[in-house]
Coordinates of C-alpha atoms in Angstrom, one line a residue:
Chain A
M1 CA -67.1 -31.8 276.0
N2 CA -69.2 -32.8 279.0
A3 CA -72.4 -34.3 277.6
A4 CA -73.9 -34.6 281.1
K5 CA -74.0 -30.8 281.7
A6 CA -77.2 -29.3 280.1
I7 CA -76.8 -26.0 278.4
T8 CA -80.4 -25.3 277.4
P9 CA -81.7 -22.1 279.1
A10 CA -85.0 -22.4 281.0
D11 CA -86.8 -19.9 278.7
L12 CA -86.3 -20.0 275.0
S13 CA -89.1 -17.6 274.1
G14 CA -86.9 -14.6 273.6
M15 CA -84.4 -16.4 271.3
S16 CA -84.2 -15.6 267.6
E17 CA -84.1 -18.3 264.9
A18 CA -80.4 -18.0 264.6
E19 CA -79.8 -18.2 268.3
L20 CA -82.0 -21.3 268.5
R21 CA -80.2 -22.9 265.7
K22 CA -76.8 -22.1 267.3
L23 CA -77.9 -23.6 270.6
E24 CA -79.3 -26.7 268.8
N25 CA -76.0 -27.3 267.0
Q26 CA -74.0 -26.7 270.2
I27 CA -76.0 -29.3 272.1
A28 CA -75.9 -31.8 269.2
R29 CA -72.1 -31.5 268.9
K30 CA -71.8 -32.4 272.6
Y31 CA -73.1 -35.9 271.7
S32 CA -70.9 -36.5 268.7
G33 CA -67.3 -37.1 268.0
R34 CA -66.9 -40.1 270.3
L35 CA -66.0 -43.4 268.6
P36 CA -69.1 -45.7 269.2
W37 CA -67.3 -48.9 270.1
E38 CA -70.6 -50.5 271.0
A39 CA -71.6 -50.3 267.3
V40 CA -68.4 -51.9 266.3
I41 CA -68.7 -54.8 268.8
W42 CA -72.4 -55.1 267.9
A43 CA -71.7 -55.3 264.2
F44 CA -69.0 -58.0 264.4
G45 CA -70.5 -59.8 267.4
N46 CA -73.9 -60.1 265.7
T47 CA -72.3 -61.4 262.4
A48 CA -70.2 -63.9 264.4
V49 CA -73.2 -65.2 266.3
W50 CA -75.2 -65.7 263.1
L51 CA -72.3 -67.4 261.3
S52 CA -71.8 -69.7 264.3
L53 CA -75.4 -70.8 264.1
W54 CA -74.6 -72.8 260.9
P55 CA -72.2 -75.3 262.4
L56 CA -74.1 -75.4 265.6
V57 CA -77.3 -76.4 263.8
L58 CA -75.7 -78.6 261.2
L59 CA -73.8 -80.5 263.9
D60 CA -77.0 -80.8 266.0
V61 CA -75.5 -78.9 268.9
I62 CA -78.6 -76.7 269.0
P63 CA -82.1 -77.4 267.5
L64 CA -83.1 -75.7 264.3
W65 CA -86.0 -73.9 266.0
L66 CA -83.6 -72.2 268.4
G67 CA -81.3 -71.3 265.5
F68 CA -84.3 -69.8 263.8
I69 CA -85.1 -67.5 266.7
I70 CA -81.5 -66.4 267.2
A71 CA -81.1 -65.9 263.4
T72 CA -84.2 -63.7 263.3
L73 CA -82.7 -61.5 266.1
N74 CA -79.4 -61.4 264.2
M75 CA -81.1 -60.2 261.0
T76 CA -83.2 -57.6 262.9
L77 CA -80.1 -56.3 264.7
C78 CA -77.7 -56.2 261.8
Y79 CA -78.9 -52.9 260.2
L80 CA -78.2 -50.4 262.9
P81 CA -74.3 -50.6 263.1
T82 CA -74.2 -50.3 259.3
H83 CA -76.5 -47.3 259.6
D84 CA -73.9 -45.6 261.8
A85 CA -71.2 -46.5 259.3
Q86 CA -73.3 -45.1 256.4
H87 CA -73.2 -41.8 258.2
D88 CA -69.4 -42.1 258.8
I89 CA -70.0 -41.9 262.5
I90 CA -67.3 -44.4 263.3
A91 CA -64.7 -42.5 261.3
R92 CA -64.9 -40.0 258.4
K93 CA -62.8 -40.0 255.2
G94 CA -59.2 -39.3 256.0
Q95 CA -59.4 -40.3 259.6
K96 CA -57.2 -43.1 261.0
L97 CA -60.0 -45.5 261.7
R98 CA -61.8 -45.0 258.4
W99 CA -61.1 -48.7 257.6
L100 CA -63.1 -49.7 260.6
N101 CA -66.1 -47.6 259.6
E102 CA -66.1 -49.3 256.2
A103 CA -65.5 -52.8 257.7
V104 CA -68.5 -52.4 260.0
G105 CA -70.6 -51.3 257.0
H106 CA -69.6 -54.2 254.9
A107 CA -69.6 -56.8 257.7
T108 CA -73.2 -56.5 258.3
T109 CA -75.3 -55.6 255.2
W110 CA -74.5 -58.8 253.2
M111 CA -76.6 -60.8 255.6
I112 CA -79.6 -58.8 254.5
I113 CA -78.5 -59.1 250.9
Y114 CA -77.6 -55.5 250.3
P115 CA -74.2 -54.1 249.4
F116 CA -73.1 -51.5 251.9
N117 CA -72.6 -48.8 249.4
V118 CA -76.1 -49.3 247.9
L119 CA -77.5 -48.7 251.4
R120 CA -75.2 -45.7 251.9
V121 CA -76.1 -43.9 248.7
T122 CA -79.8 -44.6 248.9
H123 CA -80.0 -43.7 252.6
M124 CA -78.3 -40.3 252.0
D125 CA -80.9 -39.8 249.3
H126 CA -83.6 -40.6 251.8
H127 CA -82.2 -37.9 254.1
R128 CA -82.1 -35.3 251.3
H129 CA -85.6 -36.0 250.1
T130 CA -87.4 -37.4 253.2
N131 CA -91.1 -37.9 252.4
D132 CA -90.8 -36.6 248.9
P133 CA -93.3 -38.8 246.9
E134 CA -91.0 -38.8 243.9
L135 CA -87.5 -38.7 245.3
D136 CA -87.6 -40.4 248.7
C137 CA -86.4 -44.0 247.9
D138 CA -88.1 -45.2 251.1
I139 CA -91.5 -43.7 250.3
T140 CA -92.8 -47.3 249.6
S141 CA -93.1 -47.6 253.4
K142 CA -95.9 -45.1 253.4
A143 CA -99.1 -46.6 255.0
D144 CA -102.1 -45.5 257.0
G145 CA -101.5 -47.8 259.9
P146 CA -99.2 -50.5 261.4
W147 CA -100.7 -53.5 259.7
Q148 CA -100.8 -51.7 256.3
A149 CA -97.2 -50.8 256.9
I150 CA -96.2 -54.4 257.3
W151 CA -98.2 -55.3 254.2
E152 CA -96.6 -52.5 252.2
T153 CA -93.1 -53.8 253.0
V154 CA -94.1 -57.3 251.9
K155 CA -95.8 -56.0 248.8
H156 CA -92.9 -53.9 247.7
R157 CA -90.5 -56.8 248.0
Q158 CA -92.5 -58.8 245.4
P159 CA -90.9 -59.2 241.9
N160 CA -93.1 -56.3 240.7
G161 CA -92.6 -54.2 243.9
K162 CA -91.6 -50.6 243.8
R163 CA -88.8 -50.6 246.3
A164 CA -86.0 -52.1 244.1
P165 CA -86.8 -49.8 241.2
D166 CA -86.9 -46.8 243.6
Y167 CA -83.4 -47.8 244.9
F168 CA -82.1 -48.2 241.4
A169 CA -83.5 -44.8 240.4
S170 CA -81.8 -43.3 243.5
L171 CA -78.4 -44.9 242.5
A172 CA -78.8 -43.6 238.9
R173 CA -79.6 -40.0 240.2
N174 CA -76.5 -40.2 242.2
G175 CA -74.3 -41.4 239.3
R176 CA -73.8 -44.8 240.9
E177 CA -75.3 -47.1 238.3
D178 CA -72.3 -49.3 238.9
L179 CA -73.9 -50.3 242.2
V180 CA -77.0 -51.7 240.4
L181 CA -74.9 -54.5 239.0
L182 CA -73.4 -55.2 242.5
A183 CA -76.9 -55.2 244.1
I184 CA -78.0 -57.8 241.5
L185 CA -74.9 -59.9 242.0
Y186 CA -75.6 -59.9 245.8
R187 CA -79.1 -61.2 245.1
L188 CA -77.9 -63.9 242.7
A189 CA -75.2 -65.0 245.1
F190 CA -77.8 -65.3 247.8
I191 CA -80.0 -67.5 245.6
A192 CA -77.0 -69.5 244.5
I193 CA -75.9 -70.1 248.2
I194 CA -79.3 -71.1 249.6
G195 CA -80.0 -73.1 246.4
T196 CA -76.8 -75.0 246.8
L197 CA -77.5 -75.7 250.4
A198 CA -81.1 -76.7 249.6
W199 CA -80.2 -79.2 246.8
N200 CA -77.6 -80.7 249.1
G201 CA -80.1 -81.7 251.7
Y202 CA -80.1 -78.5 253.8
A203 CA -83.2 -76.7 252.5
L204 CA -84.8 -76.3 255.9
E205 CA -81.6 -75.0 257.5
A206 CA -81.3 -72.4 254.7
L207 CA -85.0 -71.6 255.1
F208 CA -84.9 -71.2 258.9
L209 CA -81.4 -69.7 259.3
W210 CA -81.4 -67.2 256.5
W211 CA -84.3 -66.8 254.1
L212 CA -87.1 -66.6 256.7
P213 CA -85.1 -64.6 259.3
F214 CA -84.2 -62.2 256.5
Q215 CA -87.8 -61.7 255.6
L216 CA -88.9 -61.2 259.2
G217 CA -85.9 -59.0 260.0
I218 CA -86.2 -56.7 257.0
T219 CA -89.9 -56.3 257.7
Y220 CA -89.2 -55.3 261.3
I221 CA -86.4 -52.9 260.1
F222 CA -88.7 -51.2 257.5
F223 CA -91.4 -50.9 260.1
F224 CA -89.4 -49.3 262.8
L225 CA -86.8 -47.4 260.8
S226 CA -88.8 -46.3 257.8
W227 CA -92.5 -46.2 258.6
A228 CA -92.9 -45.5 262.3
P229 CA -90.6 -42.4 262.6
H230 CA -91.7 -40.7 259.4
R231 CA -95.4 -41.4 259.4
P232 CA -97.7 -40.1 258.0
M233 CA -94.9 -39.5 255.4
T234 CA -96.8 -36.7 253.8
V235 CA -95.0 -33.8 255.4
Q236 CA -91.6 -32.4 254.3
G237 CA -89.2 -30.0 256.0
R238 CA -86.3 -30.2 258.5
Y239 CA -88.5 -30.1 261.6
R240 CA -91.6 -31.8 260.2
D241 CA -90.6 -34.9 258.2
T242 CA -89.6 -37.0 261.2
R243 CA -91.1 -37.4 264.6
S244 CA -90.5 -38.6 268.1
W245 CA -93.0 -41.1 269.6
K246 CA -93.5 -43.5 272.5
S247 CA -93.3 -47.0 271.2
A248 CA -95.3 -49.8 272.7
V249 CA -92.2 -52.0 272.6
G250 CA -89.9 -49.4 274.1
N251 CA -86.8 -47.8 272.8
I252 CA -84.8 -51.0 272.5
G253 CA -87.7 -52.9 271.0
S254 CA -88.1 -50.1 268.4
M255 CA -84.4 -50.2 267.8
G256 CA -83.8 -46.7 269.2
M257 CA -86.2 -45.1 266.7
Q258 CA -88.2 -43.3 269.3
Y259 CA -85.7 -40.5 268.9
H260 CA -85.2 -40.7 265.2
I261 CA -86.0 -37.0 264.9
V262 CA -82.6 -36.3 266.4
H263 CA -80.9 -38.5 263.8
H264 CA -82.5 -36.6 260.9
L265 CA -81.6 -33.2 262.4
H266 CA -78.1 -34.3 263.4
P267 CA -77.1 -37.5 261.6
Y268 CA -73.5 -37.5 263.0
I269 CA -74.7 -38.4 266.5
P270 CA -74.3 -42.1 267.2
L271 CA -77.5 -44.1 267.7
T272 CA -76.7 -44.8 271.4
Q273 CA -76.4 -41.1 272.1
T274 CA -79.7 -40.0 270.5
P275 CA -81.9 -40.5 273.7
A276 CA -79.6 -38.3 275.8
A277 CA -79.3 -35.7 273.0
Y278 CA -83.1 -35.8 272.5
R279 CA -83.8 -35.1 276.2
E280 CA -81.5 -32.0 276.1
L281 CA -82.8 -30.8 272.7
R282 CA -86.4 -31.3 273.6
P283 CA -87.2 -27.7 274.6
I284 CA -85.8 -26.5 271.3
L285 CA -87.7 -29.1 269.3
E286 CA -90.8 -28.1 271.2
A287 CA -90.2 -24.4 270.4
R288 CA -89.8 -25.5 266.7
G289 CA -93.2 -27.1 266.8
C290 CA -91.9 -30.6 266.1
D291 CA -94.2 -33.7 266.5
L292 CA -92.8 -35.1 269.8
G293 CA -95.6 -37.5 270.7
A294 CA -95.6 -38.5 274.3
N295 CA -91.9 -38.5 274.7
Chain B
M1 CA -72.7 -60.5 229.6
Q2 CA -75.2 -57.7 230.3
K3 CA -77.9 -59.5 228.2
L4 CA -77.3 -62.7 230.0
L5 CA -77.6 -60.9 233.4
G6 CA -80.7 -59.2 232.2
L7 CA -82.2 -62.5 231.2
V8 CA -81.3 -64.1 234.6
V9 CA -82.9 -61.1 236.5
A10 CA -86.0 -61.3 234.3
L11 CA -86.4 -65.0 235.2
L12 CA -85.6 -64.6 238.9
P13 CA -88.9 -65.9 240.2
L14 CA -88.6 -69.1 238.2
I15 CA -84.9 -69.5 239.2
F16 CA -85.8 -69.0 242.9
A17 CA -88.6 -71.5 242.6
F18 CA -86.5 -74.3 241.2
A19 CA -83.3 -73.4 243.1
F20 CA -84.9 -73.1 246.5
L21 CA -88.6 -73.5 246.8
V22 CA -88.8 -77.0 245.3
P23 CA -86.2 -78.6 247.7
V24 CA -87.8 -76.7 250.6
I25 CA -91.2 -78.2 249.8
A26 CA -89.7 -81.7 249.3
Q27 CA -87.6 -81.6 252.5
G28 CA -90.4 -79.9 254.4
M29 CA -92.8 -82.7 253.5
D30 CA -90.2 -85.4 254.4
A31 CA -89.6 -83.6 257.8
L32 CA -93.4 -83.6 258.5
S33 CA -93.8 -87.2 257.2
L34 CA -96.3 -86.0 254.6
Q35 CA -97.1 -88.2 251.6
A36 CA -97.5 -86.7 248.1
P37 CA -101.0 -87.4 246.6
F38 CA -101.6 -90.1 244.0
G39 CA -98.5 -92.0 245.1
L40 CA -96.2 -89.4 243.5
P41 CA -92.6 -89.2 244.7
T42 CA -92.2 -86.2 247.1
L43 CA -89.7 -84.5 244.8
T44 CA -92.1 -84.8 241.7
F45 CA -94.9 -83.2 243.8
A46 CA -92.5 -80.5 245.0
L47 CA -91.5 -79.8 241.4
M48 CA -95.1 -79.4 240.4
V49 CA -96.2 -77.2 243.3
G50 CA -93.0 -75.1 243.4
G51 CA -92.7 -74.9 239.7
A52 CA -96.3 -73.8 239.3
W53 CA -95.9 -71.2 242.1
G54 CA -92.8 -69.9 240.5
L55 CA -94.6 -69.6 237.2
V56 CA -97.4 -67.7 238.7
A57 CA -94.9 -65.3 240.4
Q58 CA -93.1 -65.0 237.1
L59 CA -96.2 -64.1 235.2
T60 CA -98.0 -61.9 237.8
G61 CA -94.9 -60.4 239.5
R62 CA -96.2 -61.5 242.9
W63 CA -95.5 -64.5 245.2
I64 CA -98.5 -63.6 247.4

């Protein structure tokens, strides 16, 4: 279909609920179905860059401070391709390129110490129960303001934090207790790797190329993917639980999350298509009374 | 196996402290040319600080 050709009528006031829904789905489908190659290149390119930092730093080709900056960018950027893969956007089950979808998912999440399938199961649970205080496994991101949001993500990553138990509860609800063991093994493997590096004289490299970039990256990810688009995280419902907003750091700086409302309504649209889909869906979202901020 | 894994997970803060935090403190001090107090070897000082921090995290459930 031609995504460039807008199909939204000028006046939506006379349309029934069913007609609005039909039009919304029609627009959304225009922006789906294309293989998002950019996500595939992004996933493997980002991982390759991060892996290359290790020999580059260890062989003194680049200084550790530069490696730290690049590694922090890598950690921050590694989640979005796997997010597309979690939603089977690259290829669904039974499709020819299904292996690529799974490869993208697995190639990226290990850097942030999560098994791909843990993120997939818990993220689907988040979509089913967005902002539900009991069932949304990302509800620990709830906070009154940006600084509190950053503090909450740090707090819930502590040994007594609530995020890991919430994720494990989500896995149990979905009958995937087997993934709890896998998640623990990932964590232990991470400590084994950075511990081995550290006791062999590379503690600062492990600190500045992995541990600290991971902490900064995951804080950024939780801030922009979890807190900002769902705040105040008290409202539930298809057109209420996620919002659009104008980020001070722009759409790229906020990792495309200005248009996260489109993702929650139509999660089969690739990330790179959500701005265009949002612009065309906007009159419908407005008619639905969605929180669209200044966008 | 499950019991062993449970024990390892329960002791994760202490394991992290001795596996990673201690060498980070020691090598960080060396990189900054910092001397440990009372003429202690850097590694001994790192074991004391990192071990104590890990113990606090283990007992309270919080690193910070």
